[in-house]
mmCIF file of C-alpha atoms in Angstrom:
data_model
loop_
_atom_site.group_PDB
_atom_site.id
_atom_site.type_symbol
_atom_site.label_atom_id
_atom_site.label_comp_id
_atom_site.label_asym_id
_atom_site.label_seq_id
_atom_site.Cartn_x
_atom_site.Cartn_y
_atom_site.Cartn_z
ATOM 1 C CA GLY A 1 0.000 0.000 0.000
ATOM 2 C CA ALA A 2 0.865 3.704 -0.075
ATOM 3 C CA MET A 3 3.280 5.060 2.517
ATOM 4 C CA PRO A 4 1.987 7.557 5.068
ATOM 5 C CA THR A 5 2.643 11.268 4.494
ATOM 6 C CA PHE A 6 4.294 13.402 7.179
ATOM 7 C CA THR A 7 4.375 17.180 7.448
ATOM 8 C CA TYR A 8 7.573 18.530 8.977
ATOM 9 C CA VAL A 9 9.310 21.721 10.039
ATOM 10 C CA ALA A 10 13.103 21.821 9.658
ATOM 11 C CA LYS A 11 16.030 24.227 9.465
ATOM 12 C CA ASP A 12 18.478 24.058 6.568
ATOM 13 C CA GLN A 13 22.242 24.741 6.810
ATOM 14 C CA THR A 14 21.702 28.496 6.486
ATOM 15 C CA GLY A 15 19.223 28.474 9.388
ATOM 16 C CA LYS A 16 16.201 29.072 7.138
ATOM 17 C CA ILE A 17 12.981 27.365 8.338
ATOM 18 C CA VAL A 18 11.483 24.932 5.822
ATOM 19 C CA LYS A 19 7.882 23.682 6.096
ATOM 20 C CA SER A 20 7.045 20.773 3.792
ATOM 21 C CA SER A 21 5.738 17.227 3.629
ATOM 22 C CA SER A 22 7.098 13.896 2.469
ATOM 23 C CA GLU A 23 6.185 10.218 2.262
ATOM 24 C CA ALA A 24 8.089 7.786 4.478
ATOM 25 C CA GLU A 25 7.624 4.417 6.181
ATOM 26 C CA ASN A 26 7.789 6.068 9.617
ATOM 27 C CA GLU A 27 8.938 9.219 11.448
ATOM 28 C CA LYS A 28 12.362 7.750 12.299
ATOM 29 C CA ILE A 29 13.248 7.051 8.662
ATOM 30 C CA LEU A 30 12.041 10.525 7.598
ATOM 31 C CA VAL A 31 14.127 12.285 10.288
ATOM 32 C CA LYS A 32 17.193 10.203 9.334
ATOM 33 C CA ARG A 33 16.705 11.015 5.642
ATOM 34 C CA LEU A 34 16.301 14.753 6.305
ATOM 35 C CA ARG A 35 19.379 14.787 8.565
ATOM 36 C CA GLU A 36 21.427 13.203 5.781
ATOM 37 C CA GLN A 37 20.149 15.896 3.441
ATOM 38 C CA GLY A 38 21.530 18.538 5.821
ATOM 39 C CA TYR A 39 18.318 19.547 7.639
ATOM 40 C CA TRP A 40 17.739 19.903 11.396
ATOM 41 C CA VAL A 41 14.183 18.648 12.075
ATOM 42 C CA THR A 42 12.218 20.547 14.718
ATOM 43 C CA ASP A 43 8.747 19.030 14.252
ATOM 44 C CA VAL A 44 7.196 16.013 12.467
ATOM 45 C CA LYS A 45 3.472 15.199 12.268
ATOM 46 C CA ARG A 46 1.610 12.546 10.350
ATOM 47 C CA ALA A 47 -0.639 14.291 7.804
ATOM 48 C CA ARG A 48 -4.312 13.379 8.079
ATOM 49 C CA GLY A 49 -7.410 13.872 5.959
ATOM 50 C CA ALA A 50 -7.261 16.495 3.207
ATOM 51 C CA ALA A 51 -3.561 17.268 3.678
ATOM 52 C CA ALA A 52 -2.573 13.616 3.332
ATOM 53 C CA ALA A 53 -4.842 13.136 0.338
ATOM 54 C CA LYS A 54 -3.481 16.270 -1.329
ATOM 55 C CA GLU A 55 0.148 15.343 -0.692
ATOM 56 C CA GLY A 56 -0.357 11.695 -1.535
ATOM 57 C CA ALA A 57 -2.070 12.376 -4.880
ATOM 58 C CA PRO A 58 1.006 12.801 -7.120
ATOM 59 C CA ALA A 59 2.558 9.558 -5.908
ATOM 60 C CA LYS A 60 -0.642 7.613 -6.653
ATOM 61 C CA LYS A 61 -0.823 8.636 -10.322
ATOM 62 C CA PRO A 62 -1.494 5.300 -12.048
ATOM 63 C CA LEU A 63 0.007 6.444 -15.349
ATOM 64 C CA ILE A 64 3.482 6.757 -13.799
ATOM 65 C CA SER A 65 3.967 2.992 -13.959
ATOM 66 C CA PHE A 66 3.642 3.025 -17.745
ATOM 67 C CA GLY A 67 6.578 5.402 -18.245
ATOM 68 C CA ARG A 68 9.881 4.388 -19.774
ATOM 69 C CA VAL A 69 13.425 4.946 -18.575
ATOM 70 C CA LYS A 70 15.594 5.847 -21.556
ATOM 71 C CA LEU A 71 19.286 4.993 -21.832
ATOM 72 C CA GLY A 72 20.103 8.711 -21.757
ATOM 73 C CA ASP A 73 18.389 9.135 -18.377
ATOM 74 C CA LEU A 74 20.220 6.091 -17.027
ATOM 75 C CA THR A 75 23.598 7.407 -18.254
ATOM 76 C CA ILE A 76 23.068 10.767 -16.514
ATOM 77 C CA PHE A 77 21.931 8.869 -13.371
ATOM 78 C CA CYS A 78 25.206 6.846 -13.352
ATOM 79 C CA ARG A 79 27.471 9.847 -14.026
ATOM 80 C CA GLN A 80 25.888 11.998 -11.284
ATOM 81 C CA PHE A 81 25.852 9.052 -8.860
ATOM 82 C CA ALA A 82 29.552 8.336 -9.483
ATOM 83 C CA THR A 83 30.510 12.000 -9.004
ATOM 84 C CA MET A 84 28.682 12.240 -5.664
ATOM 85 C CA ILE A 85 30.030 8.915 -4.320
ATOM 86 C CA ASN A 86 33.531 10.049 -5.338
ATOM 87 C CA ALA A 87 32.976 13.290 -3.405
ATOM 88 C CA GLY A 88 32.182 11.256 -0.270
ATOM 89 C CA VAL A 89 28.429 11.862 -0.194
ATOM 90 C CA SER A 90 26.449 9.143 1.649
ATOM 91 C CA LEU A 91 24.407 6.654 -0.402
ATOM 92 C CA VAL A 92 21.011 7.813 0.920
ATOM 93 C CA ARG A 93 21.892 11.490 0.349
ATOM 94 C CA CYS A 94 23.026 10.619 -3.206
ATOM 95 C CA LEU A 95 19.699 8.935 -3.951
ATOM 96 C CA ALA A 96 17.734 11.862 -2.481
ATOM 97 C CA VAL A 97 19.616 14.313 -4.731
ATOM 98 C CA LEU A 98 19.294 12.033 -7.773
ATOM 99 C CA GLU A 99 15.535 11.821 -7.237
ATOM 100 C CA THR A 100 15.158 15.604 -7.280
ATOM 101 C CA GLN A 101 17.571 15.948 -10.244
ATOM 102 C CA SER A 102 15.895 13.338 -12.468
ATOM 103 C CA THR A 103 13.565 14.694 -15.141
ATOM 104 C CA ASN A 104 12.128 11.246 -15.909
ATOM 105 C CA VAL A 105 8.974 10.556 -13.847
ATOM 106 C CA LYS A 106 9.392 6.759 -13.914
ATOM 107 C CA LEU A 107 13.061 6.983 -12.853
ATOM 108 C CA LYS A 108 12.087 9.361 -10.008
ATOM 109 C CA GLU A 109 9.622 6.734 -8.743
ATOM 110 C CA ILE A 110 12.273 3.978 -8.985
ATOM 111 C CA ILE A 111 14.950 6.052 -7.168
ATOM 112 C CA ARG A 112 12.447 6.780 -4.372
ATOM 113 C CA SER A 113 11.814 3.043 -3.960
ATOM 114 C CA ILE A 114 15.573 2.275 -3.950
ATOM 115 C CA GLN A 115 16.149 4.995 -1.358
ATOM 116 C CA THR A 116 13.490 3.480 0.947
ATOM 117 C CA ASP A 117 15.098 0.012 0.572
ATOM 118 C CA VAL A 118 18.626 1.323 1.262
ATOM 119 C CA GLU A 119 17.360 3.225 4.329
ATOM 120 C CA GLY A 120 15.802 -0.031 5.500
ATOM 121 C CA GLY A 121 19.239 -1.702 5.395
ATOM 122 C CA ALA A 122 19.251 -3.324 1.920
ATOM 123 C CA THR A 123 22.314 -3.140 -0.324
ATOM 124 C CA LEU A 124 22.142 -0.960 -3.432
ATOM 125 C CA SER A 125 22.534 -3.954 -5.779
ATOM 126 C CA LYS A 126 19.679 -5.815 -4.059
ATOM 127 C CA SER A 127 17.440 -2.729 -4.346
ATOM 128 C CA LEU A 128 18.228 -2.445 -8.077
ATOM 129 C CA MET A 129 17.236 -6.096 -8.652
ATOM 130 C CA LYS A 130 13.590 -5.135 -8.058
ATOM 131 C CA PHE A 131 13.601 -3.402 -11.461
ATOM 132 C CA PRO A 132 15.065 -5.923 -13.959
ATOM 133 C CA LYS A 133 13.590 -4.076 -16.966
ATOM 134 C CA VAL A 134 15.542 -0.932 -16.100
ATOM 135 C CA PHE A 135 18.693 -2.346 -14.499
ATOM 136 C CA GLY A 136 19.951 -5.408 -16.399
ATOM 137 C CA ASN A 137 22.214 -8.192 -15.133
ATOM 138 C CA LEU A 138 25.369 -6.306 -16.157
ATOM 139 C CA PHE A 139 24.238 -3.201 -14.261
ATOM 140 C CA VAL A 140 23.393 -5.082 -11.042
ATOM 141 C CA GLY A 141 26.528 -7.272 -11.320
ATOM 142 C CA LEU A 142 28.866 -4.285 -11.679
ATOM 143 C CA VAL A 143 27.195 -2.409 -8.810
ATOM 144 C CA ARG A 144 27.550 -5.520 -6.595
ATOM 145 C CA ALA A 145 31.241 -5.781 -7.545
ATOM 146 C CA GLY A 146 31.692 -2.074 -6.777
ATOM 147 C CA GLU A 147 30.071 -2.482 -3.355
ATOM 148 C CA VAL A 148 32.202 -5.505 -2.443
ATOM 149 C CA GLY A 149 35.439 -3.914 -3.679
ATOM 150 C CA GLY A 150 34.670 -0.459 -2.303
ATOM 151 C CA VAL A 151 34.969 1.107 -5.772
ATOM 152 C CA LEU A 152 31.314 1.975 -6.434
ATOM 153 C CA ASP A 153 32.199 5.331 -8.040
ATOM 154 C CA GLU A 154 34.558 3.613 -10.535
ATOM 155 C CA THR A 155 32.018 0.944 -11.498
ATOM 156 C CA LEU A 156 29.253 3.537 -11.922
ATOM 157 C CA GLU A 157 31.576 5.610 -14.124
ATOM 158 C CA ARG A 158 32.331 2.505 -16.183
ATOM 159 C CA LEU A 159 28.604 1.735 -16.438
ATOM 160 C CA ALA A 160 27.950 5.240 -17.758
ATOM 161 C CA GLY A 161 30.635 4.574 -20.403
ATOM 162 C CA PHE A 162 28.982 1.266 -21.391
ATOM 163 C CA LEU A 163 25.554 2.913 -21.641
ATOM 164 C CA GLU A 164 26.940 5.764 -23.769
ATOM 165 C CA ALA A 165 28.562 3.270 -26.154
ATOM 166 C CA ASP A 166 25.254 1.360 -26.313
ATOM 167 C CA MET A 167 23.396 4.604 -27.114
ATOM 168 C CA ASN A 168 25.839 5.476 -29.912
ATOM 169 C CA LEU A 169 25.537 1.994 -31.412
ATOM 170 C CA ARG A 170 21.724 2.162 -31.334
ATOM 171 C CA ARG A 171 21.844 5.638 -32.922
ATOM 172 C CA LYS A 172 24.077 4.314 -35.750
ATOM 173 C CA ILE A 173 21.796 1.306 -36.349
ATOM 174 C CA LYS A 174 18.696 3.548 -36.414
ATOM 175 C CA THR A 175 20.358 5.914 -38.908
ATOM 176 C CA ALA A 176 21.463 3.008 -41.123
ATOM 177 C CA MET A 177 18.040 1.345 -40.987
ATOM 178 C CA THR A 178 15.874 4.424 -41.665
ATOM 179 C CA TYR A 179 16.236 4.384 -45.471
ATOM 180 C CA PRO A 180 15.756 0.601 -46.037
ATOM 181 C CA VAL A 181 12.733 0.540 -43.698
ATOM 182 C CA LEU A 182 11.207 3.536 -45.515
ATOM 183 C CA VAL A 183 11.752 1.850 -48.926
ATOM 184 C CA LEU A 184 10.215 -1.397 -47.635
ATOM 185 C CA PHE A 185 7.212 0.475 -46.213
ATOM 186 C CA VAL A 186 6.583 2.407 -49.465
ATOM 187 C CA ALA A 187 7.097 -0.739 -51.591
ATOM 188 C CA THR A 188 4.587 -2.695 -49.473
ATOM 189 C CA GLY A 189 2.096 0.171 -49.800
ATOM 190 C CA ILE A 190 2.497 0.245 -53.600
ATOM 191 C CA VAL A 191 2.082 -3.537 -53.913
ATOM 192 C CA LEU A 192 -1.063 -3.485 -51.741
ATOM 193 C CA PHE A 193 -2.472 -0.609 -53.831
ATOM 194 C CA LEU A 194 -1.803 -2.538 -57.068
ATOM 195 C CA MET A 195 -3.330 -5.736 -55.669
ATOM 196 C CA THR A 196 -6.481 -4.142 -54.253
ATOM 197 C CA PHE A 197 -7.267 -1.329 -56.728
ATOM 198 C CA ILE A 198 -5.516 -1.877 -60.076
ATOM 199 C CA LEU A 199 -5.601 -5.686 -60.429
ATOM 200 C CA PRO A 200 -9.393 -6.082 -59.858
ATOM 201 C CA LYS A 201 -9.986 -3.546 -62.690
ATOM 202 C CA PHE A 202 -7.875 -5.684 -65.049
ATOM 203 C CA MET A 203 -9.757 -8.803 -63.966
ATOM 204 C CA ASP A 204 -13.081 -7.115 -64.791
ATOM 205 C CA LEU A 205 -11.636 -6.227 -68.211
ATOM 206 C CA PHE A 206 -10.504 -9.843 -68.827
ATOM 207 C CA GLU A 207 -13.974 -11.062 -67.849
ATOM 208 C CA GLU A 208 -15.620 -8.669 -70.345
ATOM 209 C CA LEU A 209 -13.248 -9.900 -73.054
ATOM 210 C CA GLY A 210 -14.152 -13.491 -72.174
ATOM 211 C CA ILE A 211 -10.658 -14.481 -71.027
ATOM 212 C CA GLY A 212 -11.081 -17.138 -68.351
ATOM 213 C CA GLU A 213 -8.581 -18.519 -65.863
ATOM 214 C CA ASP A 214 -7.786 -21.394 -68.254
ATOM 215 C CA LYS A 215 -6.288 -18.906 -70.748
ATOM 216 C CA MET A 216 -4.255 -16.946 -68.177
ATOM 217 C CA PRO A 217 -0.598 -17.611 -67.256
ATOM 218 C CA ALA A 218 0.021 -19.269 -63.867
ATOM 219 C CA MET A 219 1.558 -16.084 -62.412
ATOM 220 C CA THR A 220 -1.553 -14.028 -63.319
ATOM 221 C CA ILE A 221 -3.852 -16.655 -61.721
ATOM 222 C CA MET A 222 -1.726 -16.581 -58.567
ATOM 223 C CA LEU A 223 -1.920 -12.763 -58.406
ATOM 224 C CA LYS A 224 -5.715 -12.920 -58.937
ATOM 225 C CA HIS A 225 -6.124 -15.358 -56.005
ATOM 226 C CA MET A 226 -3.887 -13.226 -53.794
ATOM 227 C CA SER A 227 -5.882 -10.099 -54.687
ATOM 228 C CA ASP A 228 -9.188 -11.880 -53.913
ATOM 229 C CA PHE A 229 -7.789 -13.124 -50.611
ATOM 230 C CA ILE A 230 -6.669 -9.612 -49.535
ATOM 231 C CA LEU A 231 -9.993 -8.036 -50.576
ATOM 232 C CA LYS A 232 -12.326 -10.692 -49.139
ATOM 233 C CA ARG A 233 -10.336 -11.915 -46.139
ATOM 234 C CA TRP A 234 -8.640 -8.711 -44.937
ATOM 235 C CA TYR A 235 -10.155 -9.036 -41.436
ATOM 236 C CA PRO A 236 -8.610 -12.451 -40.502
ATOM 237 C CA LEU A 237 -5.408 -11.300 -42.260
ATOM 238 C CA ILE A 238 -5.068 -8.320 -39.887
ATOM 239 C CA VAL A 239 -5.891 -10.545 -36.881
ATOM 240 C CA GLY A 240 -3.228 -13.003 -38.101
ATOM 241 C CA VAL A 241 -0.618 -10.242 -38.376
ATOM 242 C CA ILE A 242 -1.424 -8.993 -34.841
ATOM 243 C CA VAL A 243 -1.274 -12.538 -33.389
ATOM 244 C CA PHE A 244 2.053 -13.137 -35.170
ATOM 245 C CA ALA A 245 3.472 -9.821 -33.854
ATOM 246 C CA VAL A 246 2.455 -10.652 -30.247
ATOM 247 C CA ALA A 247 3.807 -14.233 -30.489
ATOM 248 C CA PHE A 248 7.059 -12.960 -32.045
ATOM 249 C CA LYS A 249 7.524 -10.384 -29.260
ATOM 250 C CA ALA A 250 6.875 -13.047 -26.595
ATOM 251 C CA TYR A 251 9.370 -15.424 -28.251
ATOM 252 C CA THR A 252 12.132 -12.813 -28.591
ATOM 253 C CA ASN A 253 11.688 -12.026 -24.885
ATOM 254 C CA THR A 254 12.794 -15.567 -23.989
ATOM 255 C CA LYS A 255 16.524 -16.310 -23.644
ATOM 256 C CA MET A 256 16.606 -18.721 -26.584
ATOM 257 C CA GLY A 257 14.418 -16.528 -28.812
ATOM 258 C CA LYS A 258 16.480 -13.415 -28.067
ATOM 259 C CA ARG A 259 19.702 -15.229 -29.001
ATOM 260 C CA GLN A 260 18.264 -16.569 -32.261
ATOM 261 C CA TRP A 261 16.762 -13.201 -33.250
ATOM 262 C CA ASP A 262 20.049 -11.414 -32.491
ATOM 263 C CA TRP A 263 21.868 -13.977 -34.674
ATOM 264 C CA VAL A 264 19.425 -13.275 -37.541
#
């Protein structure tokens, strides 16, 4: 379920009084988090009724879960994380800063969850494992190695390098594939137009001239049958294409299917 919301009063490092609210598992965790962010907490209250509902609303947005974390966002996350760890900033403080810095809504939500886990005593690598679609095996493995060896900043820096190289490779592939895909798309459109609009007109003409299938070449007969099939059975054809696309996606998500598709 949703975490409770607390309203708090705190002083920052300049002595300025800050009144705000935040979600946390309990008061203790919230005070600890705020202390690590450089605040001196003077008062904490659990928000009730309208205040809690108002504060809790943004976190409950159901659409957030459907967002995507792009490679670019992940690269920036790694670079900033590495810089802060290198500067001696605590893990929880790093995550708090990264959450406010991130422009990606989905990544913000993920960082918040990781921060809660780390505050609860979990390791960073274990917290990352909860999001396999965002942090792959390589990511989690390198972070674990960095934690064990005490070189988390180095491994995060290396990860940012890997992600940047991945982004460049994807960009090159997209650029190289744009023209062939466009040609294929246009060619398919032209063929469909010929089969569904032009060919039936020719067939009507042949019928008027009394030319039956027995007098037509095999290739023409085949084209006629294909045209009839597209015109009369377009509905199951579209269903078939959708079913194939879904099955193909499911297969390429499996280990074996992914390997075979990558080979192709």
